[in-house]
Tab-separated table of C-alpha atoms and ligand atoms in Angstrom:
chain	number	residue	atom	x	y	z
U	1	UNK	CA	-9.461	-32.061	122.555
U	2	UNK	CA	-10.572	-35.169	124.630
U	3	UNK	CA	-13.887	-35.434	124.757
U	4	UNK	CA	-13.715	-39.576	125.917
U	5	UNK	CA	-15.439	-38.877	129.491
U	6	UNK	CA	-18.633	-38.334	127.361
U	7	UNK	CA	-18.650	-41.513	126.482
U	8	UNK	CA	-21.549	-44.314	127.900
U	9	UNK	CA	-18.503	-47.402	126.630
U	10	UNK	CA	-15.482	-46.545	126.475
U	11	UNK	CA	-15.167	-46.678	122.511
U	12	UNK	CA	-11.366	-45.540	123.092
U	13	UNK	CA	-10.140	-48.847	124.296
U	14	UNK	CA	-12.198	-50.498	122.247
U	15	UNK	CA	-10.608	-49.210	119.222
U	16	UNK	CA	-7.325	-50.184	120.881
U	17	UNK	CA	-7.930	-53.549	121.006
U	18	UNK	CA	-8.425	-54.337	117.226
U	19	UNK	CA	-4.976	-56.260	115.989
U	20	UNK	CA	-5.882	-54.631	112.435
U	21	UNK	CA	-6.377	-58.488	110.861
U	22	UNK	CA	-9.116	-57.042	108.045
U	23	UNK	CA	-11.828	-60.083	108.625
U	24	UNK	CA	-13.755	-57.066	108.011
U	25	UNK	CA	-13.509	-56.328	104.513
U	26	UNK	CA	-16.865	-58.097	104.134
U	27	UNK	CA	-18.155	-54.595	105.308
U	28	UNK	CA	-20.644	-54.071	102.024
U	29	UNK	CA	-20.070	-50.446	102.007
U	30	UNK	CA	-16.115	-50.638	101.818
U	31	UNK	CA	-16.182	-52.761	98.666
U	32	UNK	CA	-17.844	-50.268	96.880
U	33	UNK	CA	-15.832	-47.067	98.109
U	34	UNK	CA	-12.514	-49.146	98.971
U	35	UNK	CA	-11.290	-46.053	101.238
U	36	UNK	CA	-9.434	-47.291	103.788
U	37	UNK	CA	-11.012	-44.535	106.082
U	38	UNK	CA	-14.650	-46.493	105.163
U	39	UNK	CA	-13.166	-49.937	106.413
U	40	UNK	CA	-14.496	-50.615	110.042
U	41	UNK	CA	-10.741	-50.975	110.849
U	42	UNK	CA	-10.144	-47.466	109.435
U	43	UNK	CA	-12.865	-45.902	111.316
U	44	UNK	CA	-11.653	-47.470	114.649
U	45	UNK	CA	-8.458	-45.815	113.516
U	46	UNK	CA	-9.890	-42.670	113.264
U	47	UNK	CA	-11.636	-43.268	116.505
U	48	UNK	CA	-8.662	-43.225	118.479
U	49	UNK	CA	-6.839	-40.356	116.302
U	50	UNK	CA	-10.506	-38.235	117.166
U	51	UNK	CA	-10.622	-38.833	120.883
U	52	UNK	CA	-6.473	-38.023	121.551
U	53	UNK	CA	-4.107	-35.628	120.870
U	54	UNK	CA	-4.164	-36.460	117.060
U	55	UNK	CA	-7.530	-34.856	116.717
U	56	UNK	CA	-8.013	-32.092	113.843
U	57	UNK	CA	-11.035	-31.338	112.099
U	58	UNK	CA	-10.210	-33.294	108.884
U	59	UNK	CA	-9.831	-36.508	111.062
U	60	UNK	CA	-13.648	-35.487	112.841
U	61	UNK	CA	-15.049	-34.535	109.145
U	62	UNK	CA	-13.708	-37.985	108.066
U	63	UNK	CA	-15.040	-39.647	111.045
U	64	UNK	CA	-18.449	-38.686	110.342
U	65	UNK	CA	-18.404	-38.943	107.100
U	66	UNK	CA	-17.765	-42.641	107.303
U	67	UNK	CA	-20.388	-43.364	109.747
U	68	UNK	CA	-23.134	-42.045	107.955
U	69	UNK	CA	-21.801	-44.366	105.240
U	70	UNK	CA	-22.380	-47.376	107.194
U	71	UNK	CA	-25.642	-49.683	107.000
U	72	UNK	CA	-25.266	-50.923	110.485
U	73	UNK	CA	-25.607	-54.391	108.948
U	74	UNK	CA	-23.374	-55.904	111.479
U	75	UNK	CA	-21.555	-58.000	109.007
U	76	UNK	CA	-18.113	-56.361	110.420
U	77	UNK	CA	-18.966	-57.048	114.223
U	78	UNK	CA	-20.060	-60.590	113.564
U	79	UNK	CA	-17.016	-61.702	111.688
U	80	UNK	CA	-14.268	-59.787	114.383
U	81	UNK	CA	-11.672	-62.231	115.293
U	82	UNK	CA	-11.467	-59.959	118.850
U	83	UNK	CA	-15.588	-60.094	118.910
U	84	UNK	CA	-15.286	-55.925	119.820
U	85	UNK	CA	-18.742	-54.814	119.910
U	86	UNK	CA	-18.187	-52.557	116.594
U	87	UNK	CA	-22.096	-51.516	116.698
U	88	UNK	CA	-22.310	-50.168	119.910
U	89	UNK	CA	-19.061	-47.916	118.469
U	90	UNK	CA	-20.789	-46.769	115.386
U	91	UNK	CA	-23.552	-45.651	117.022
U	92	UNK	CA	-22.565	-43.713	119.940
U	93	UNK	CA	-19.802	-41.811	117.478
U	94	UNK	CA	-23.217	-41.190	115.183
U	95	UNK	CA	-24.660	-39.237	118.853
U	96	UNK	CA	-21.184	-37.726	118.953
U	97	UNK	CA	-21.885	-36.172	115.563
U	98	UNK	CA	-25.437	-35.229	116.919
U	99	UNK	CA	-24.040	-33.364	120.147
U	100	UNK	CA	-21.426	-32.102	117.530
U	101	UNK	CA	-24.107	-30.586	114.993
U	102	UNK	CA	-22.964	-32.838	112.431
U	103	UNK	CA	-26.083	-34.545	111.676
U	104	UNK	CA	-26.942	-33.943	108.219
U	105	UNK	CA	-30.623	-31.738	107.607
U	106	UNK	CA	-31.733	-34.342	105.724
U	107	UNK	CA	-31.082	-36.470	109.194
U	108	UNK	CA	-32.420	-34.114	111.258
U	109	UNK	CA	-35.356	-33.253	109.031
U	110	UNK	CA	-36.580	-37.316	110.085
U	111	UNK	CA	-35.364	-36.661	113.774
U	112	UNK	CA	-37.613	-33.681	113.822
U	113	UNK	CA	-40.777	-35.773	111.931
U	114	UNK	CA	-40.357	-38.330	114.137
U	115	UNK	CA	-40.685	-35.943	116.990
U	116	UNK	CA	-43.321	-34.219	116.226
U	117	UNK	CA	-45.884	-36.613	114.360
U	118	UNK	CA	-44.023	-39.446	115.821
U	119	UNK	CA	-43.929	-41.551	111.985
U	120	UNK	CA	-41.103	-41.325	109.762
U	121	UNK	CA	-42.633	-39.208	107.150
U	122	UNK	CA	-44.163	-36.328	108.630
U	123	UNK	CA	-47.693	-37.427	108.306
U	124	UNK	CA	-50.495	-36.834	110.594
U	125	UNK	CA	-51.231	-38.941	112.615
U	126	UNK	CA	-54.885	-39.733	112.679
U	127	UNK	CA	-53.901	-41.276	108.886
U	128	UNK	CA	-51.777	-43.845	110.584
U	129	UNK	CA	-54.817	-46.665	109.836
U	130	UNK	CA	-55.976	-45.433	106.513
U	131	UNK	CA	-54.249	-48.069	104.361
U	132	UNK	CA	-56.936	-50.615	105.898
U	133	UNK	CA	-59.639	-48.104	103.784
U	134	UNK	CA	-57.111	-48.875	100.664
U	135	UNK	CA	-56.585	-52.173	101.086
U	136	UNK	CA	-60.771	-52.523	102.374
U	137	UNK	CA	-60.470	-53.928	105.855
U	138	UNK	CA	-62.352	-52.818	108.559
U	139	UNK	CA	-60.433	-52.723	111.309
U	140	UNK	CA	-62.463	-50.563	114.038
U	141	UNK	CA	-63.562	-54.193	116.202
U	142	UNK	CA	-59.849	-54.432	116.786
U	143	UNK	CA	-58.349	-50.653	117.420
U	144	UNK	CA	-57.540	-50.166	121.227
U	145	UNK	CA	-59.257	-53.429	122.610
U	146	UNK	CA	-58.304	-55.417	125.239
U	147	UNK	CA	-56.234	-58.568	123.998
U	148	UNK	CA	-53.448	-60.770	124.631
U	149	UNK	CA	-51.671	-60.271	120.805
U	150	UNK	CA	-51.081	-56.905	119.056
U	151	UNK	CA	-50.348	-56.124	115.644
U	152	UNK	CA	-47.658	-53.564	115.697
U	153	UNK	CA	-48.105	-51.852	112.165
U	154	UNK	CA	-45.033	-50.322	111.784
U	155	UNK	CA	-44.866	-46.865	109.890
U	156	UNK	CA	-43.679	-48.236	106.089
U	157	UNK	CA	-46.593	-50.239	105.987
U	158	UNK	CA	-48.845	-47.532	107.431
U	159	UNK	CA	-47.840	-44.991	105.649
U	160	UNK	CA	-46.192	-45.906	102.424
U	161	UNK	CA	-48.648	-47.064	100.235
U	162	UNK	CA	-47.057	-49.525	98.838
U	163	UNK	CA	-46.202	-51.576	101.460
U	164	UNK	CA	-49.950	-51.608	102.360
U	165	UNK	CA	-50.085	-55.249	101.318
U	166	UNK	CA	-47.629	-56.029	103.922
U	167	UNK	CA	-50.073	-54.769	107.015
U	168	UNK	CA	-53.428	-55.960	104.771
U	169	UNK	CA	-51.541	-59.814	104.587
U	170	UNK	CA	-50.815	-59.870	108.047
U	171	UNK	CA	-54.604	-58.755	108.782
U	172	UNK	CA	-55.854	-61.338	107.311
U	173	UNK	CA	-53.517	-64.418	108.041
U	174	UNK	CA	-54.289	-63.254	111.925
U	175	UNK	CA	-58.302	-63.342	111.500
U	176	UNK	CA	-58.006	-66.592	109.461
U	177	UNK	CA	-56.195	-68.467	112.083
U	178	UNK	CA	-58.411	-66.712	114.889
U	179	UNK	CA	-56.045	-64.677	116.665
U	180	UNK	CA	-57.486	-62.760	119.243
U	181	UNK	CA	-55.859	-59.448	118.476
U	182	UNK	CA	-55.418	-55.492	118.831
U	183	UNK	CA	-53.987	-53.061	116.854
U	184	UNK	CA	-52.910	-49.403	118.570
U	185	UNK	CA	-54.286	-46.955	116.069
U	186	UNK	CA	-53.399	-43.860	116.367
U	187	UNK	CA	-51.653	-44.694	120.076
U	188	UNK	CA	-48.535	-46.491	117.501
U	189	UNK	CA	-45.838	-44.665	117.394
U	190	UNK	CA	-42.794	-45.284	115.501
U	191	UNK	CA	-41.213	-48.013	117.858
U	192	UNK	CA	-38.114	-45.646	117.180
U	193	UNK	CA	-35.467	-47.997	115.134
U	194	UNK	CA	-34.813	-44.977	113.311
U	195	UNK	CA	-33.729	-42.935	115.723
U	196	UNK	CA	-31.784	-45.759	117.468
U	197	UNK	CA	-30.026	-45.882	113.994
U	198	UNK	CA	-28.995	-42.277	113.978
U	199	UNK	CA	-27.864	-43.046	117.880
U	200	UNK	CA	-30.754	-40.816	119.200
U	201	UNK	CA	-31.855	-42.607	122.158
U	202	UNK	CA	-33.340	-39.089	123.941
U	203	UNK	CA	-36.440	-39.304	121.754
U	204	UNK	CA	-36.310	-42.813	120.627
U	205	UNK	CA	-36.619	-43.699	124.441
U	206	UNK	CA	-39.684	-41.444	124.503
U	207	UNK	CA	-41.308	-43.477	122.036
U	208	UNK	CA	-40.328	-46.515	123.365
U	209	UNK	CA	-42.222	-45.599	126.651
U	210	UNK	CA	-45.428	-44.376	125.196
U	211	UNK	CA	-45.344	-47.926	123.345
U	212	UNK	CA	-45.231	-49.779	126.059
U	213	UNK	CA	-47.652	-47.558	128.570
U	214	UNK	CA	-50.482	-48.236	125.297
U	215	UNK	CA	-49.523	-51.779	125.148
U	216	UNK	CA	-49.782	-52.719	128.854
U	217	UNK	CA	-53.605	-50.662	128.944
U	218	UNK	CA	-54.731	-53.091	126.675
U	219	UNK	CA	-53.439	-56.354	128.568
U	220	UNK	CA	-50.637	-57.096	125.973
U	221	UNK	CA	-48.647	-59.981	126.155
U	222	UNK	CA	-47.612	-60.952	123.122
U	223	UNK	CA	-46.536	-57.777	120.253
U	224	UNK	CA	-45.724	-58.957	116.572
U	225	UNK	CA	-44.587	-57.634	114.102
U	226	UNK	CA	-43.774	-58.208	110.041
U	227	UNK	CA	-41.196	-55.361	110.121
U	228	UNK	CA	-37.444	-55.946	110.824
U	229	UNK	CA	-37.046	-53.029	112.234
U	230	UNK	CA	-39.552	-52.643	114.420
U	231	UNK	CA	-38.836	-56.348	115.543
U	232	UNK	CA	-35.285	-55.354	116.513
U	233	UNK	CA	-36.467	-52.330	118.205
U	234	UNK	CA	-38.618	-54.414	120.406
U	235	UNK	CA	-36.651	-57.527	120.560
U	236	UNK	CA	-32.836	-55.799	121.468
U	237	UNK	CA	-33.477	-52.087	122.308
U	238	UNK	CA	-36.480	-51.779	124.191
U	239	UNK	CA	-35.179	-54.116	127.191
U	240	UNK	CA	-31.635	-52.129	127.452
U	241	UNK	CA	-34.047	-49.225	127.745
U	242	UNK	CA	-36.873	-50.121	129.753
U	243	UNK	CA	-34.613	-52.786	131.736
U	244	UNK	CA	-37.599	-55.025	133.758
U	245	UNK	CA	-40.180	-53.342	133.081
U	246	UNK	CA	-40.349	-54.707	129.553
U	247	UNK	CA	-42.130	-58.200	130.504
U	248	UNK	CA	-43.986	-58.001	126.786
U	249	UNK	CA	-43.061	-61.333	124.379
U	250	UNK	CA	-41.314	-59.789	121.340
U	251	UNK	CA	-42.278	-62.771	118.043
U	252	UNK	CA	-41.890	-61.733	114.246
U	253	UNK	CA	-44.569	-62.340	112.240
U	254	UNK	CA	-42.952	-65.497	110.802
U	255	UNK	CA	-41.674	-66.830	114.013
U	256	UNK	CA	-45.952	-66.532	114.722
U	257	UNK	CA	-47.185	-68.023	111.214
U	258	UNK	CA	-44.762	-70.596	111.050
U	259	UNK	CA	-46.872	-71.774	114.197
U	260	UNK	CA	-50.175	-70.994	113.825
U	261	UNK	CA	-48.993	-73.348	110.193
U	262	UNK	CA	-47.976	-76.516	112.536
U	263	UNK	CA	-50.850	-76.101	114.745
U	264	UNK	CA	-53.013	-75.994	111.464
U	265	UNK	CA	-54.631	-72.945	112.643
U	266	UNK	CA	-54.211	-72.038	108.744
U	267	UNK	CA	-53.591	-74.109	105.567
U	268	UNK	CA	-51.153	-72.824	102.619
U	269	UNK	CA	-53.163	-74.284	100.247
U	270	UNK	CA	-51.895	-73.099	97.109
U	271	UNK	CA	-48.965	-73.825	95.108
U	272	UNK	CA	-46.491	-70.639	94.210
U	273	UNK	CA	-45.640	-71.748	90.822
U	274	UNK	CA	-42.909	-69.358	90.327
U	275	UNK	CA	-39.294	-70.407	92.071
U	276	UNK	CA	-38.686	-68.581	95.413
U	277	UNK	CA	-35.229	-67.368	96.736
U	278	UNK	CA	-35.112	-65.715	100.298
U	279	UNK	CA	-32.993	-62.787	101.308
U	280	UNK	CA	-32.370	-62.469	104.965
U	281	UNK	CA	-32.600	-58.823	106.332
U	282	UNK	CA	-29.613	-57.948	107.817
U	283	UNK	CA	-31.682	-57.037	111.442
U	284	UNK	CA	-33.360	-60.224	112.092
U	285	UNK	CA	-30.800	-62.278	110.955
U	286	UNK	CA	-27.191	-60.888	112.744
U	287	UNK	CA	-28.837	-58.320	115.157
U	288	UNK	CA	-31.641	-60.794	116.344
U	289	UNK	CA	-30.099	-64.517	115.358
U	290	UNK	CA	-33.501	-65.383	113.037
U	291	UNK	CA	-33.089	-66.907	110.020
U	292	UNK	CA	-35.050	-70.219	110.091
U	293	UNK	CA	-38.559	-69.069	110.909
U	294	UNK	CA	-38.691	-68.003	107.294
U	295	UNK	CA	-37.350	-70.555	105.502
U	296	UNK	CA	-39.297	-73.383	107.251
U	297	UNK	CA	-42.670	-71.540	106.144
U	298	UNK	CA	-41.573	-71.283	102.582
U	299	UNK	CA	-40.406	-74.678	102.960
U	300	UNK	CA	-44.102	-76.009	103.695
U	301	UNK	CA	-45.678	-74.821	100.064
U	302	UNK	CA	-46.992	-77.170	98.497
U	303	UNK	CA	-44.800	-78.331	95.846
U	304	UNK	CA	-42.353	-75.400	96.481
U	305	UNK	CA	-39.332	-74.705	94.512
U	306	UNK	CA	-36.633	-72.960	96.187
U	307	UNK	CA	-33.116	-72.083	96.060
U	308	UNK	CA	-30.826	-70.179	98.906
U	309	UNK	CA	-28.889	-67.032	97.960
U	310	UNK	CA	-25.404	-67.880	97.227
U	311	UNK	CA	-24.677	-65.390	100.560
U	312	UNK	CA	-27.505	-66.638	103.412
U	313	UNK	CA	-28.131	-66.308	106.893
U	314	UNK	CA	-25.321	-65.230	108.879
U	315	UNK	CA	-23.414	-64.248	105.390
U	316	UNK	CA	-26.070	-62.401	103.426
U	317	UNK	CA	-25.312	-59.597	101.224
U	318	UNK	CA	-27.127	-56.333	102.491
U	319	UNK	CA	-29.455	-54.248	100.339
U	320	UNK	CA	-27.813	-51.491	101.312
U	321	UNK	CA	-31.024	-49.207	102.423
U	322	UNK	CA	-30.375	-50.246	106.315
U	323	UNK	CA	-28.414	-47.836	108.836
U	324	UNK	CA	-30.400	-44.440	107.434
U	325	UNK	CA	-28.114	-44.666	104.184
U	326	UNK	CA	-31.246	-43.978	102.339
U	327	UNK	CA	-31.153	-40.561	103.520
U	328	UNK	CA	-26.983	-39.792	103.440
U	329	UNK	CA	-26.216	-41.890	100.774
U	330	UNK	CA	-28.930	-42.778	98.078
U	331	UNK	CA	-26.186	-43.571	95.813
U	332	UNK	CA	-24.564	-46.108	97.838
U	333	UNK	CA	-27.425	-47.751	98.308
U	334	UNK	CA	-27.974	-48.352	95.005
U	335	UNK	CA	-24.238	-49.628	94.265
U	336	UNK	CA	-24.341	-52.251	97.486
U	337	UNK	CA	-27.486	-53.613	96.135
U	338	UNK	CA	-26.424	-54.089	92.771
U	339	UNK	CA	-24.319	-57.105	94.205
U	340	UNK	CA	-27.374	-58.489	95.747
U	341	UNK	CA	-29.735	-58.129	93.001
U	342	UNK	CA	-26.938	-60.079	91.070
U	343	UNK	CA	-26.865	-62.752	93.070
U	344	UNK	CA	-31.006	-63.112	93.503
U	345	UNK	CA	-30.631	-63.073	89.438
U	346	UNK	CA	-28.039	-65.766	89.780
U	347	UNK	CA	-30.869	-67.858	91.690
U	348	UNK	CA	-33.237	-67.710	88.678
U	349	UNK	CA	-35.798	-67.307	90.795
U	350	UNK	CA	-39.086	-65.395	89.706
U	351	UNK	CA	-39.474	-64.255	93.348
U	352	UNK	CA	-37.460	-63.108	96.344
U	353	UNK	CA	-38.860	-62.932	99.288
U	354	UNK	CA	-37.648	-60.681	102.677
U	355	UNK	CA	-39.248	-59.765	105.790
U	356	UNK	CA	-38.386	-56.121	106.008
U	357	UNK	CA	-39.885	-53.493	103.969
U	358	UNK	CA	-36.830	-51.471	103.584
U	359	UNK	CA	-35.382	-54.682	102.338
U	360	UNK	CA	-38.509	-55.230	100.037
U	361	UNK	CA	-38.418	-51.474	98.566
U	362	UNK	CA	-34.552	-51.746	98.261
U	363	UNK	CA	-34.527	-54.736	96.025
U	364	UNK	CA	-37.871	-53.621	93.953
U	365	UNK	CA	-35.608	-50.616	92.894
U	366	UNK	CA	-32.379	-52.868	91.793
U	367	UNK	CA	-34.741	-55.249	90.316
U	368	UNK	CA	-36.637	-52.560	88.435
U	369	UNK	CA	-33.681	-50.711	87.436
U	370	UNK	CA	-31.718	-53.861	85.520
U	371	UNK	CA	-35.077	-54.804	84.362
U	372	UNK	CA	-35.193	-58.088	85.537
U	373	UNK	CA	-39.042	-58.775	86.018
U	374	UNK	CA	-38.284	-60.728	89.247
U	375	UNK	CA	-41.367	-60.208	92.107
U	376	UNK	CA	-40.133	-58.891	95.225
U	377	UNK	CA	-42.892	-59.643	98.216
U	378	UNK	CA	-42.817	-59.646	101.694
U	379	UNK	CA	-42.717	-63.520	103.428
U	380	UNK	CA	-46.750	-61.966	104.509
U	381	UNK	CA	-47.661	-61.256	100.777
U	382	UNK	CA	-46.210	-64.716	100.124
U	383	UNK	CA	-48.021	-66.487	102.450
U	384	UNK	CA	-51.956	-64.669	101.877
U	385	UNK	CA	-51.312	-65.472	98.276
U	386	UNK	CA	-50.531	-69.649	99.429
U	387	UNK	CA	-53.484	-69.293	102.041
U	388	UNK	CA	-56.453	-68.087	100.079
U	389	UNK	CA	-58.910	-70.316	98.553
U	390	UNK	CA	-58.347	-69.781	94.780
U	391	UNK	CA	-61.970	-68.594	93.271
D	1	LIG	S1	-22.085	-52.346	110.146
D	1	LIG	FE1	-21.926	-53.082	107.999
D	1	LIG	S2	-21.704	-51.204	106.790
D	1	LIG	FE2	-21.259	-50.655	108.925
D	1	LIG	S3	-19.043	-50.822	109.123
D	1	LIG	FE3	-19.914	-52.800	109.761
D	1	LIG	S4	-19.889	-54.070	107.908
D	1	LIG	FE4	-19.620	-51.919	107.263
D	2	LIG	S1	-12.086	-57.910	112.294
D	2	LIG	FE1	-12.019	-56.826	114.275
D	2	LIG	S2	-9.870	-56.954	114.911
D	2	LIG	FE2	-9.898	-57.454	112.723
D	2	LIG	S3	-9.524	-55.483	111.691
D	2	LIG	FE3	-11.743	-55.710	111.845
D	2	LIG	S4	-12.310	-54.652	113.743
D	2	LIG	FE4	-10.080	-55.017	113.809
């Protein structure tokens, strides 16, 4: 079987190229399963066996296998000594395994959510604002008006009621610095970077369209957003998809507060007692290049005390809970994160801060399970906590 002309790059030659050197054993989920067949330079060699005459369906079961064990963290791409763009790979052989009917149902049951109620989890839709009734905001002078900023929500932190505090933070450092601001209500969708993920750019391309048609009726220029995700989505996928029509500025949240901080548009006031560490997720800081942002806000507490990851910026650890492996892998998950939790514990630092709820809910679970008492927060949490007048 040859089934190469289906593909959009031609993965086959790149898999060719790679000289086989192994700068890629950084790849987090190869340390922990140390099969060959999981190494990015095994699964380029099963690449090549899959699309020639070598195929058989032990080398496609393989195949798959390992690229639903992947985080798409990027750490292998960014360290290849032949720069091949590994991502782009791993993602169209995860739409191969769609157009094969190898998706997973767990995989498909989120494909199908997002479809149909157009969040992550299934829910309906009209509840995509109610965590401003949890978290007592009143949000209904902002919902669908005409201004130059939106808040993009994001579904974790509508939805998941725990990362509430991320969307009610955000709220607030926005109205205290006087940002004039919408949010979409029930016209967000999910901006898709799951779907991407899983290599399904049919409907992910769908929701990338009805995002932008609801963000140009309101006069958007400027969209921001707290979530990593969703900040990729906009940032690196929505322009390949929308090509010129996407004239929207893309900023994360911290990229925006670090700002609105040097402008003096808002005051951290208070000092964070505890000691700080910061984890960089892995999709703002080798799929999007931001890494300072971040650090420069935690940098302006008063009196801060703070102490890098031994394994920062370009050479963070991932938490393991990127690239859907939530859903194929919980297990893995949990064993690439151990190695990060070790290292935040290494820090001593009573908090660790991240900018991407998956990131956040990853490392609350490693932290919980070895007991270690350490806060995990969101940069936003961080920041509404330094910002507010203490009573
Ligand atoms: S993206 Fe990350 S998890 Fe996936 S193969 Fe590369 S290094 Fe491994
Ligand atoms: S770093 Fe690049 S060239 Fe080297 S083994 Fe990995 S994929 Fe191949």
């Amino acid at each position: 079987m040859n089934s190469a002309h289906l593909l959009k790059v031609d993965i086959l030659e790149i898999a060719q190229k790679c000289v086989y050197c192994g700068y890629c054993s950084v790849c987090p989920t190869f340390k922990e399963l140390n099969w060959e067949s999981n190494h990015p330079r095994g699964i380029l060699e099963q690449v090549k066996m899959y699309f020639n005459e070598k195929y058989t369906k032990d080398v496609s079961k393989s195949l798959f296998d390992a690229i639903f064990s992947c985080t798409m963290c990027k750490a292998c791409e960014n360290i290849c000594i032949v720069d091949l763009p590994l991502l782009q790979v791993w993602e169209q052989i995860r739409q191969e395994a769609f157009r094969r009917g190898r998706w997973s149902s767990d995989l498909l049951s989120i494909y199908d959510k997002v479809k149909a109620t157009h969040n992550i989890f299934g829910l309906p839709h009209n509840d995509r604002l109610d965590w401003a009734e949890l978290c007592g905001i009143n949000l209904s002078r902002r919902i669908k008006r005409k201004a130059p900023v939106a808040f993009f929500i994001g579904c974790q932190a509508s939805y998941s009621g725990k990362m509430a505090g991320i969307a009610e933070s955000m709220v607030k450092i926005l109205r205290k610095a006087r940002v004039n601001f919408t949010v979409l209500g029930d016209e967000e969708w999910c901006c898709g970077a799951p779907i991407f993920l899983g290599g399904g750019y049919t409907v992910g391309t769908s929701l990338a369209k009805h995002n932008y048609e609801e963000l140009k009726k309101l006069g958007v220029k400027k969209i921001v957003s707290t979530c990593a995700g969703c900040y990729r989505s906009f940032k690196i996928v929505y322009p390949k998809i929308l090509g010129d029509d996407w004239d929207i500025e893309v900023v994360h949240a911290s990229e925006l507060i670090d700002e609105l901080v040097d402008k003096k548009k808002i005051k951290l006031l208070n000092t964070i007692d505890e000691k700080i560490t910061y984890k960089d997720p892995c999709e703002l800081v080798r799929h999007c290049g931001l890494s300072e942002a971040p650090r420069s806000i935690i940098k302006k507490f008063p009196n801060v005390r703070y102490e890098e990851l031994p394994s920062n910026r370009e050479e963070a650890l991932c938490c393991g809970g990127g690239g859907l492996l939530k859903i194929n892998n919980p297990k893995l998950v949990s064993e690439v994160n151990t190695k990060l939790v070790s290292e935040i514990e290494y820090t001593e630092a009573d908090i660790v801060v991240s900018c991407c709820p998956l990131c956040v809910d990853t490392i609350q679970q490693g932290v919980k399970e070895k007991k270690l008492g350490i806060k995990v927060l969101d940069l936003v949490e961080l920041v509404k906590m330094s910002m507010e007048v203490k009573k």
